[in-house]
Short mmCIF file of C-alpha atoms and ligand atoms in Angstrom, two decimals:
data_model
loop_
_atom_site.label_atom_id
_atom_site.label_comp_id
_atom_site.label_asym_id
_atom_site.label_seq_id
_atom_site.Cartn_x
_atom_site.Cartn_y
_atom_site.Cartn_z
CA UNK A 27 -25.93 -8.96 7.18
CA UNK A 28 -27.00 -9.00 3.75
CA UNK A 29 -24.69 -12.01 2.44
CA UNK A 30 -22.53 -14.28 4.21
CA UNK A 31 -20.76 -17.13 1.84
CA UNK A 32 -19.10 -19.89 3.24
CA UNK A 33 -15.48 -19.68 2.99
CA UNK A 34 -14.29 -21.29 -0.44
CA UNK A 35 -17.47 -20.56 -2.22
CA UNK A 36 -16.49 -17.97 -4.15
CA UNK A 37 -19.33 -16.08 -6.60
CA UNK A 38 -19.57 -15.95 -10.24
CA UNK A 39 -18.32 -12.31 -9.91
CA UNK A 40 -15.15 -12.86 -7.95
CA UNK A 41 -12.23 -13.77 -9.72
CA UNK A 42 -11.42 -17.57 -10.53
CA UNK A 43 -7.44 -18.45 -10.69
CA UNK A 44 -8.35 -21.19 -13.49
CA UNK A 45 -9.67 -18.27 -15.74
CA UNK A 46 -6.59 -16.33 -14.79
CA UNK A 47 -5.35 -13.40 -17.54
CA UNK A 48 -2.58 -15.22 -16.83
CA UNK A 49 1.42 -14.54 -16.55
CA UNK A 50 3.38 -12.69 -18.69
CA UNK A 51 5.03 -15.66 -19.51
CA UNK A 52 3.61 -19.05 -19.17
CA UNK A 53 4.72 -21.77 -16.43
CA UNK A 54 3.06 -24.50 -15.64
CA UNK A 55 0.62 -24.63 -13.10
CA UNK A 56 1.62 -25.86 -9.55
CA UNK A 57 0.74 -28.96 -8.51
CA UNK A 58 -1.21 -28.35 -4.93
CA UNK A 59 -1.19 -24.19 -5.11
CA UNK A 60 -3.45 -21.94 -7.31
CA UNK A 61 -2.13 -19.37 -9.39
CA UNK A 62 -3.46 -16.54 -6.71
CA UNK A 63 -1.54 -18.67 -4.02
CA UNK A 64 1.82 -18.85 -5.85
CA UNK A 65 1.48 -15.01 -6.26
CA UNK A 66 1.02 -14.15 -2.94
CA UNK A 67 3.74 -16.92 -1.55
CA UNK A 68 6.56 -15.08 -4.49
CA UNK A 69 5.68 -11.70 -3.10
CA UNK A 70 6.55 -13.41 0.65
CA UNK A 71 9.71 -14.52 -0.30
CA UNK A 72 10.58 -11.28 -2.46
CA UNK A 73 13.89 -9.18 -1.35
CA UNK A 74 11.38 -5.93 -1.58
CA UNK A 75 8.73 -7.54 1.11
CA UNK A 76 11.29 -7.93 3.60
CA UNK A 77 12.36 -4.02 3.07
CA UNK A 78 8.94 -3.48 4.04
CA UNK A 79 10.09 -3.88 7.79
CA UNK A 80 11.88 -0.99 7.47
CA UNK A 81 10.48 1.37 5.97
CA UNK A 82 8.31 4.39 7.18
CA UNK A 83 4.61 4.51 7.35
CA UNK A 84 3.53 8.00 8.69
CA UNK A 85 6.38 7.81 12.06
CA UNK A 86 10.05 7.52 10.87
CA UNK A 87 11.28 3.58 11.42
CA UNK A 88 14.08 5.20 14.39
CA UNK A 89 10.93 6.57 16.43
CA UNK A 90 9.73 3.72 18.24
CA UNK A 91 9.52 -0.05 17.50
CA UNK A 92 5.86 0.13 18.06
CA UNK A 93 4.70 2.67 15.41
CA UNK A 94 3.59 0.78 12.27
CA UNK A 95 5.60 0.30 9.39
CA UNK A 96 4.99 -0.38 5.67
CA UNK A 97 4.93 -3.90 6.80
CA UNK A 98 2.89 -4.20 9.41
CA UNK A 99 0.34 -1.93 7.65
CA UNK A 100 0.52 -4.53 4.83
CA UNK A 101 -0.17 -7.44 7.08
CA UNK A 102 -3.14 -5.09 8.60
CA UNK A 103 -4.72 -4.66 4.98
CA UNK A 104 -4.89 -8.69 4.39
CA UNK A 105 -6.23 -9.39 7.59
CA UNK A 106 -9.09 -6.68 6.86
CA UNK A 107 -9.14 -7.66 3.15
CA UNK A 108 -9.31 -11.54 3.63
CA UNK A 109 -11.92 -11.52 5.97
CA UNK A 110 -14.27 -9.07 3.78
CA UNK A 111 -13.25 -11.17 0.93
CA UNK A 112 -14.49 -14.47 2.70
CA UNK A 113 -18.30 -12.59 3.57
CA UNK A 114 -18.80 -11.95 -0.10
CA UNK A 115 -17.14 -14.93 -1.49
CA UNK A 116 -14.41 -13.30 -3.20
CA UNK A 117 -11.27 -15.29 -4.02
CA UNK A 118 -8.70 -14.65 -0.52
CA UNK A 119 -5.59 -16.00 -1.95
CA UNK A 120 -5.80 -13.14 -4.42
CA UNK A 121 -6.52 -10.45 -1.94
CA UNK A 122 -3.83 -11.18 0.13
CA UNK A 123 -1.38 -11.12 -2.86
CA UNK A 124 -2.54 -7.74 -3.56
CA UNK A 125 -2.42 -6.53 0.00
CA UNK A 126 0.88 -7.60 1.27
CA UNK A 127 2.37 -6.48 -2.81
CA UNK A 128 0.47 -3.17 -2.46
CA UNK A 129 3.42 -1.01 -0.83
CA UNK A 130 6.10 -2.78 -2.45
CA UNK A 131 7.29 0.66 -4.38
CA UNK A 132 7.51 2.97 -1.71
CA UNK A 133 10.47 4.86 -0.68
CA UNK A 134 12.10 5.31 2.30
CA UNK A 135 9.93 8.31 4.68
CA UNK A 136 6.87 7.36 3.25
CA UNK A 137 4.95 9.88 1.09
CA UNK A 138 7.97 12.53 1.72
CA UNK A 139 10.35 10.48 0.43
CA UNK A 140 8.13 9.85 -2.78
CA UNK A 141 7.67 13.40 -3.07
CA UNK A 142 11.13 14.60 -2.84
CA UNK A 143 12.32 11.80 -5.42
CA UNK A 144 9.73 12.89 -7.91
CA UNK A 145 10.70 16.41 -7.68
CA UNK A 146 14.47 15.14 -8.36
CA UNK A 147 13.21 13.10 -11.26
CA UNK A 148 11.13 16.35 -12.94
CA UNK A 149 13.98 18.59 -12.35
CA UNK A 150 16.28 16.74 -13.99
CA UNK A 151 13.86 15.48 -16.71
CA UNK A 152 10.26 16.67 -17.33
CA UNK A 153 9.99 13.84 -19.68
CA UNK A 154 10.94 11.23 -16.98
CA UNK A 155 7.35 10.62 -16.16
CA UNK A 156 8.95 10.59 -12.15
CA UNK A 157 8.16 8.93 -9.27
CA UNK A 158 5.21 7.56 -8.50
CA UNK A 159 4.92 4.64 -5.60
CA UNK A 160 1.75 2.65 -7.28
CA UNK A 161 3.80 2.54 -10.91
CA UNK A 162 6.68 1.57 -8.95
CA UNK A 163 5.01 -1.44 -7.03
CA UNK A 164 4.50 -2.70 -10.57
CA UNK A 165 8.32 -2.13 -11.59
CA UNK A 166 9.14 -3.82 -8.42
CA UNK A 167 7.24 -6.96 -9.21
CA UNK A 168 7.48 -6.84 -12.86
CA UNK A 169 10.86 -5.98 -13.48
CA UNK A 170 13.12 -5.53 -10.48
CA UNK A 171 12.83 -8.58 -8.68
CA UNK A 172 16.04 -11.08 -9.79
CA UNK A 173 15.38 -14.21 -8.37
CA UNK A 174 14.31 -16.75 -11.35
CA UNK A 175 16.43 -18.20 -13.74
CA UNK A 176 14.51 -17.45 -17.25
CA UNK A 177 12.65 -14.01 -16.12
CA UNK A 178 12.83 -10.28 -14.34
CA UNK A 179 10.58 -10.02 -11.58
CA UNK A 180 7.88 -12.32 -10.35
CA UNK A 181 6.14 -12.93 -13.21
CA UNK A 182 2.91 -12.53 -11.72
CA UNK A 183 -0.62 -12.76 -13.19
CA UNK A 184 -2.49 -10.37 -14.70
CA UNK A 185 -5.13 -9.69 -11.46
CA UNK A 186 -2.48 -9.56 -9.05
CA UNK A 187 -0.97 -6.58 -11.16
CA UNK A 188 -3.86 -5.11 -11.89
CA UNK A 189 -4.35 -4.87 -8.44
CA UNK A 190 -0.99 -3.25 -7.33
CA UNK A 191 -1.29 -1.02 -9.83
CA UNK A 192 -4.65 1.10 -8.48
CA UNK A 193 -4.13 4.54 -9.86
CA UNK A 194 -2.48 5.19 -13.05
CA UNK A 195 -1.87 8.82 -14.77
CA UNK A 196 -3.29 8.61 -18.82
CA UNK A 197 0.19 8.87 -19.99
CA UNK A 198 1.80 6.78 -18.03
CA UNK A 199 -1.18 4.07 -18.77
CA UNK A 200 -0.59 5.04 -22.15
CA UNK A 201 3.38 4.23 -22.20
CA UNK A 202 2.07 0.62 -20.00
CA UNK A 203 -0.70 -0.40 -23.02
CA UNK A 204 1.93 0.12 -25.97
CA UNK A 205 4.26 -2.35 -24.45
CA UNK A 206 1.60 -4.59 -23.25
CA UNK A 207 -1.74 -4.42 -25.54
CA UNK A 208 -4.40 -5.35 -23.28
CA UNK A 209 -2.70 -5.53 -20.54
CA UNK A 210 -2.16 -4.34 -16.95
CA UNK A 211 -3.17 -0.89 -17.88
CA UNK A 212 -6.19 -1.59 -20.06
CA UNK A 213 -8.31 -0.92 -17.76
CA UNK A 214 -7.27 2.77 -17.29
CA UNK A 215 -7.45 3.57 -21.01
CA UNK A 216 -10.59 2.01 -21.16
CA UNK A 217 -12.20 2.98 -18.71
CA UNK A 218 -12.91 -0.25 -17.16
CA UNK A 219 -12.79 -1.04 -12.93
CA UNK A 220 -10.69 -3.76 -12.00
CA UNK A 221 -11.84 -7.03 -10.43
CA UNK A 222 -13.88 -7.07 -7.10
CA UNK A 223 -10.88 -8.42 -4.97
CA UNK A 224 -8.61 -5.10 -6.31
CA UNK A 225 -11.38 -2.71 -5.56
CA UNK A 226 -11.53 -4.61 -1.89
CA UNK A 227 -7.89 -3.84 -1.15
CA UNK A 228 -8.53 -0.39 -1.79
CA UNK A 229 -10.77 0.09 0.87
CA UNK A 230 -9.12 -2.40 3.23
CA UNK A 231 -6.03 0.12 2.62
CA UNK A 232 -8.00 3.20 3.34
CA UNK A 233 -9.67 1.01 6.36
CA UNK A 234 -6.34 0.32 7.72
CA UNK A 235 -4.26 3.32 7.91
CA UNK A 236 -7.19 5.28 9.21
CA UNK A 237 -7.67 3.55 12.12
CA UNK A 238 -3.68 2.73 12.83
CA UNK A 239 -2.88 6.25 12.21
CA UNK A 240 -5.16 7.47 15.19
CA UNK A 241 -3.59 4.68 17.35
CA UNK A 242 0.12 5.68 15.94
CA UNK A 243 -1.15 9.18 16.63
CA UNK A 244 -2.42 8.84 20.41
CA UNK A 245 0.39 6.43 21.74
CA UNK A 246 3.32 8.98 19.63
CA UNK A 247 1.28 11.61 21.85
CA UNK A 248 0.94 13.67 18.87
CA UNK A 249 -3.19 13.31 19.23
CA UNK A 250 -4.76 13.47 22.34
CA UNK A 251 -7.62 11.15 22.84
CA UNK A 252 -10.28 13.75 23.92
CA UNK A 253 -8.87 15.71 20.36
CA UNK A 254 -10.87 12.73 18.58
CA UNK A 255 -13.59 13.67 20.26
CA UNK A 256 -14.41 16.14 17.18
CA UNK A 257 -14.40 13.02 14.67
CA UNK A 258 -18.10 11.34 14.58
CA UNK A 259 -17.25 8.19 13.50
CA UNK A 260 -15.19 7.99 16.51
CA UNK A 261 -16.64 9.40 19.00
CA UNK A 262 -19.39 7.56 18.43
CA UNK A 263 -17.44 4.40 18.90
CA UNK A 264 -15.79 5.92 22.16
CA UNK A 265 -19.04 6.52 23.79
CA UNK A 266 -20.51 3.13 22.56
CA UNK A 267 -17.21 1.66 24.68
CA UNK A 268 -17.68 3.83 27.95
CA UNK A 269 -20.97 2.73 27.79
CA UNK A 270 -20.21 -1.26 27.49
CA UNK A 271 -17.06 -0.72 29.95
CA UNK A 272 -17.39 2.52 32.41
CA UNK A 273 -14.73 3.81 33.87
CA UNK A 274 -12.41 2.02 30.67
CA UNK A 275 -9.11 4.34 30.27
CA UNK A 276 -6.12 5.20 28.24
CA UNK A 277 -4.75 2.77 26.20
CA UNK A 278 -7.86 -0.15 26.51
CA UNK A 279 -10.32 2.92 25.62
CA UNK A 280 -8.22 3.72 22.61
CA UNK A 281 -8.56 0.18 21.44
CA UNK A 282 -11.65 -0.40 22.27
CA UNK A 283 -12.37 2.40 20.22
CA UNK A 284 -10.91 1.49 17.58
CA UNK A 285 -11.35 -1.70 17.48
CA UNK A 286 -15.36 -1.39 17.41
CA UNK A 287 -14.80 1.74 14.79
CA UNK A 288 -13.12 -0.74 12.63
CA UNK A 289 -16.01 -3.76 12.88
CA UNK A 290 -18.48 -0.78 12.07
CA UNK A 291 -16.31 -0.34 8.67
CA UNK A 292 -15.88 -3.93 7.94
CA UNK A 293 -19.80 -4.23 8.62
CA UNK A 294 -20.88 -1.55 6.92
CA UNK A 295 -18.30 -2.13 3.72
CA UNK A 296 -20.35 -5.61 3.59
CA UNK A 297 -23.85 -4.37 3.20
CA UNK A 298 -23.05 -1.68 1.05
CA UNK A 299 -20.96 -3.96 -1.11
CA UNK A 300 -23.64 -7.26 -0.88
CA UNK A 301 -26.64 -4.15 -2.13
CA UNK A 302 -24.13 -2.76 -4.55
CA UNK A 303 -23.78 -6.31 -5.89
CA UNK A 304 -27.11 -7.35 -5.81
CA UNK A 305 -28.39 -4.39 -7.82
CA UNK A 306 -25.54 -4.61 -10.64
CA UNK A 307 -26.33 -8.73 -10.36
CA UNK A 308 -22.77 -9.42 -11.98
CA UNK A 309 -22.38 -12.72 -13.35
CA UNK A 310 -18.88 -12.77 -14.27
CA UNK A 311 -15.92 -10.74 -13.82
CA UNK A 312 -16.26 -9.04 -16.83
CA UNK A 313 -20.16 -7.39 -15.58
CA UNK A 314 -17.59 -6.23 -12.72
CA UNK A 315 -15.39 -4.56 -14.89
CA UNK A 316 -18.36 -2.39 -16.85
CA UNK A 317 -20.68 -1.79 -13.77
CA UNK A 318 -20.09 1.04 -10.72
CA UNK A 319 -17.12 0.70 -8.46
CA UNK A 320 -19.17 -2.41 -6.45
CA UNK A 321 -17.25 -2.90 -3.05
CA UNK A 322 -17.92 0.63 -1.35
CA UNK A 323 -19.21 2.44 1.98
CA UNK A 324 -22.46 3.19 2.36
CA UNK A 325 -22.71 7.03 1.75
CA UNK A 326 -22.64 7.49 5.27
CA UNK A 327 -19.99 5.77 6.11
CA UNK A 328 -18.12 7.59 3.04
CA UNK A 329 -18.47 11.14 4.76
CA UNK A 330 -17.15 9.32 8.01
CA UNK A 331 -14.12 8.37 6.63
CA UNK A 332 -13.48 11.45 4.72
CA UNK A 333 -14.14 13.91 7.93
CA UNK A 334 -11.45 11.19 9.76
CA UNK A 335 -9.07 11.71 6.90
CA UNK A 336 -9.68 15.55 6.99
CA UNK A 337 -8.77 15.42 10.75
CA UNK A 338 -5.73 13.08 10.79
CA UNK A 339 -4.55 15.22 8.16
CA UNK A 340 -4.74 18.32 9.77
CA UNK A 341 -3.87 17.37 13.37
CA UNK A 342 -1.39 14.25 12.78
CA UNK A 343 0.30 14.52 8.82
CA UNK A 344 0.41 18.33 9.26
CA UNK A 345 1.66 18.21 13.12
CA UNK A 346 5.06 20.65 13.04
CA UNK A 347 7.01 17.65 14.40
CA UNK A 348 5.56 15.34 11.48
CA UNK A 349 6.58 18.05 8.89
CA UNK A 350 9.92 19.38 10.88
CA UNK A 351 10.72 15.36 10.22
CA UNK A 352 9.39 15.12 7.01
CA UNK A 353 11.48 17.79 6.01
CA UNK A 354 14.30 16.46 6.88
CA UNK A 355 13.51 13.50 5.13
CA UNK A 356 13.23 14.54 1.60
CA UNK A 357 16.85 16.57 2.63
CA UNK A 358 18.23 13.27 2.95
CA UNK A 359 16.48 11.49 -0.50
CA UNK A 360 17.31 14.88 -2.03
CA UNK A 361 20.90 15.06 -0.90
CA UNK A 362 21.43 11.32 -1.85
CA UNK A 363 20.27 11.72 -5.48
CA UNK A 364 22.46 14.70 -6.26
CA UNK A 365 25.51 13.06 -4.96
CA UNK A 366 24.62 9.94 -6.56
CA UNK A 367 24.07 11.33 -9.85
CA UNK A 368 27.09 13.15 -9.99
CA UNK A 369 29.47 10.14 -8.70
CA UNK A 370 27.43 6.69 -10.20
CA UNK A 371 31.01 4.86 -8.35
CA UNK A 372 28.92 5.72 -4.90
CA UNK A 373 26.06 2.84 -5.81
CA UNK A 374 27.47 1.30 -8.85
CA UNK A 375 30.13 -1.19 -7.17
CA UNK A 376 33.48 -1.31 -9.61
CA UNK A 377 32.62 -4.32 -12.24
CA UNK A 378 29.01 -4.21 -12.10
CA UNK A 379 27.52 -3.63 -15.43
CA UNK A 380 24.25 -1.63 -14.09
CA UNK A 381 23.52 1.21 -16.00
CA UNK A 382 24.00 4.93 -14.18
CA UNK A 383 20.80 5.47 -15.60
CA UNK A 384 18.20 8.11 -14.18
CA UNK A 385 15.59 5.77 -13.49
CA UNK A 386 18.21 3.14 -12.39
CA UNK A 387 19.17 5.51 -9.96
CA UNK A 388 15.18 6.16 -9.13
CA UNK A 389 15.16 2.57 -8.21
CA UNK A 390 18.18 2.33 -6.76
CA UNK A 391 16.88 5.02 -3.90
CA UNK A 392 13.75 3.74 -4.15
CA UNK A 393 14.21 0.51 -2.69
CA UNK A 394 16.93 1.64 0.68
CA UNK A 395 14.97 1.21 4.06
CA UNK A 396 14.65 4.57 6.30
CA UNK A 397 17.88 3.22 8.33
CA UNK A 398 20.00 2.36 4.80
CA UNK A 399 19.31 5.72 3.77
CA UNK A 400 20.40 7.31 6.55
CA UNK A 401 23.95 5.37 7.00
CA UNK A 402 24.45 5.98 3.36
CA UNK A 403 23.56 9.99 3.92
CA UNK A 404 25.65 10.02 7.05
CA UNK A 405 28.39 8.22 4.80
CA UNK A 406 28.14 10.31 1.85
CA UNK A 407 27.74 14.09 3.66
CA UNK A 408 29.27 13.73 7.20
CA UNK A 409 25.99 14.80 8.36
CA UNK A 410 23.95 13.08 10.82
CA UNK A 411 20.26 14.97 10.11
CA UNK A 412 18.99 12.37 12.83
CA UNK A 413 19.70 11.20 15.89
MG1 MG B 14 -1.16 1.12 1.83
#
């Protein structure tokens, strides 16, 4: 290992809570918590957090209770993140507000469900900008949150956002710098990379779902075990665990598997990100923000990941029953919007003032769980689409 910090000592290039960008508008600090802390214990306590239980990763919520869901995958991503952060003396607090805040704007169904509302959006209104689930993590915490006295959202600071909000469209970062100069989407018209601790959660997202969507994959019965046998990376792993444990079977050899595929990430992600580091030599955040992309896989590693990706795309996100599911999903989000749009009395109780808005309504769908969704379908159509 090419760096190992003890935990607390964070580096001149990770981010420091006491040279915060700060919030959007100032409180006070907090007597025994850091800034990062407070973050990460509002997004806890946040209504959309909770949601998070029930609402689809790549398997529908109804399919099992032990498929992951945006939750759990959340909770997966801070582990990862934290303990990466901790080897290269990054600040934790701040990568496990970005973690468990990073899915906060997803639909119900996942992807489909994204993709279905978006389509609504553009059909309705080119000029929408649609639906997009990163720029909606940010509404979520920034605006749609209503739980403090004096503001809209969490009021968060400026890394934590940054960090939720990892890919950005040019007009869309455009629309974010005009109302806040500097801000949250600076970085995107200028070209800059966000702090180490956002660039960590990236990978520790990509880390995550990789390896939980071949375990999802196997147990759903979708994969077959000796199908994996085609992806090197774990393969590799596989034989490395038949070799430790002969004879190991079924569900054990699937962990095992996994579970040493994963260390080789988390390994590897540290001494490509300790050389990265140590040939940029950052001595503040702001070096980070002008050098390379700094926390990375080493190239190998890289085409790993992307031949797993290729293959859990074709075989598990393109299985029939995945898309014959799918399908019906963005029926249901489609279905939902139209009828919505055309009676506003369906979500708008009598006597609220809410506005019947487009993107009100955007929101509105965006943030039902899988199972709210479908009793609201069911209640709106007649239909039952699933059982
Ligand atoms: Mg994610």
């Amino acid at each position: 290992m090419s760096a190992l910090h003890p935990a607390g000592a964070w580096q001149p290039y990770a981010c420091d809570p006491q040279h915060s960008g700060g919030r959007r508008l100032h409180e006070s600090p907090a007597p025994t918590r850091s800034e990062y802390q407070r973050d990460r214990d509002r997004i806890v306590h946040c209504t959309a957090f909770r949601r998070l239980v029930y609402k689809t990763q790549v398997f529908l919520n109804h399919e099992g209770d032990l498929f992951r869901t945006r939750l759990t995958h959340s909770l997966e991503v801070a582990q990862l993140g934290r303990s990466i952060a901790r080897s290269l003396g990054l600040n934790e607090d701040l990568v496990e507000a970005i973690a468990l805040a990073h899915d906060l704007g997803h639909t119900p169904f996942g992807h489909a469900g994204q993709d279905a509302l978006n389509d609504c959006l553009q059909a309705v209104d080119p000029h929408s900008g649609g639906f997009e689930h990163n720029l909606q993590s940010l509404r979520v915490v920034d605006s749609l949150e209503e739980r403090y006295p004096h503001f809209d959202g969490l009021n968060l600071t400026l890394e934590t956002r940054e960090g939720i909000l990892k890919h950005c469209s040019g007009p869309a970062a455009a629309r974010l710098e005009a109302r806040e100069p500097n801000g949250v989407a600076h970085r995107f018209v200028a070209r800059l990379r966000p702090g180490l601790e956002a660039q960590l959660c990236n990978l520790a997202d990509e880390i995550a779902y990789n390896a939980h969507d071949v375990d999802d994959g196997v147990r759903s019965g979708l994969l077959k075990l000796e199908q994996l046998d085609e992806v090197p990376l774990f393969a590799r792993h596989k034989a490395e665990s038949l070799a430790a444990h002969p004879g190991l079977r079924g569900k054990r050899l699937l962990f095992e598997s996994i579970r040493r595929m994963l260390s080789a990430q988390v390994y590897d992600v540290l001494d490509a990100s300790a050389a990265a580091i140590a040939q940029h030599g950052p001595r503040s955040v702001a070096d980070v923000r002008r050098a390379p992309p700094l926390i990375c896989f080493s190239a190998q590693m890289a085409a790993d990941s992307v031949e797993l990706k290729r293959f859990l795309r074709h075989n598990l996100y393109r299985h029939p029953q995945v898309v014959a599911t799918t399908d019906r999903a963005k029926q249901v989000v489609r279905e939902l919007f139209a009828i919505y749009r055309a009676a506003p009395q369906e979500w708008i109780p009598p006597g609220e003032s809410r506005t019947a808005g487009l993107r009100q309504l955007a929101d509105y769908i965006a943030g039902m769980t899988d199972r709210y969704a479908l009793r609201e379908h069911e209640r709106l159509t007649g239909r039952r689409l699933f059982d």
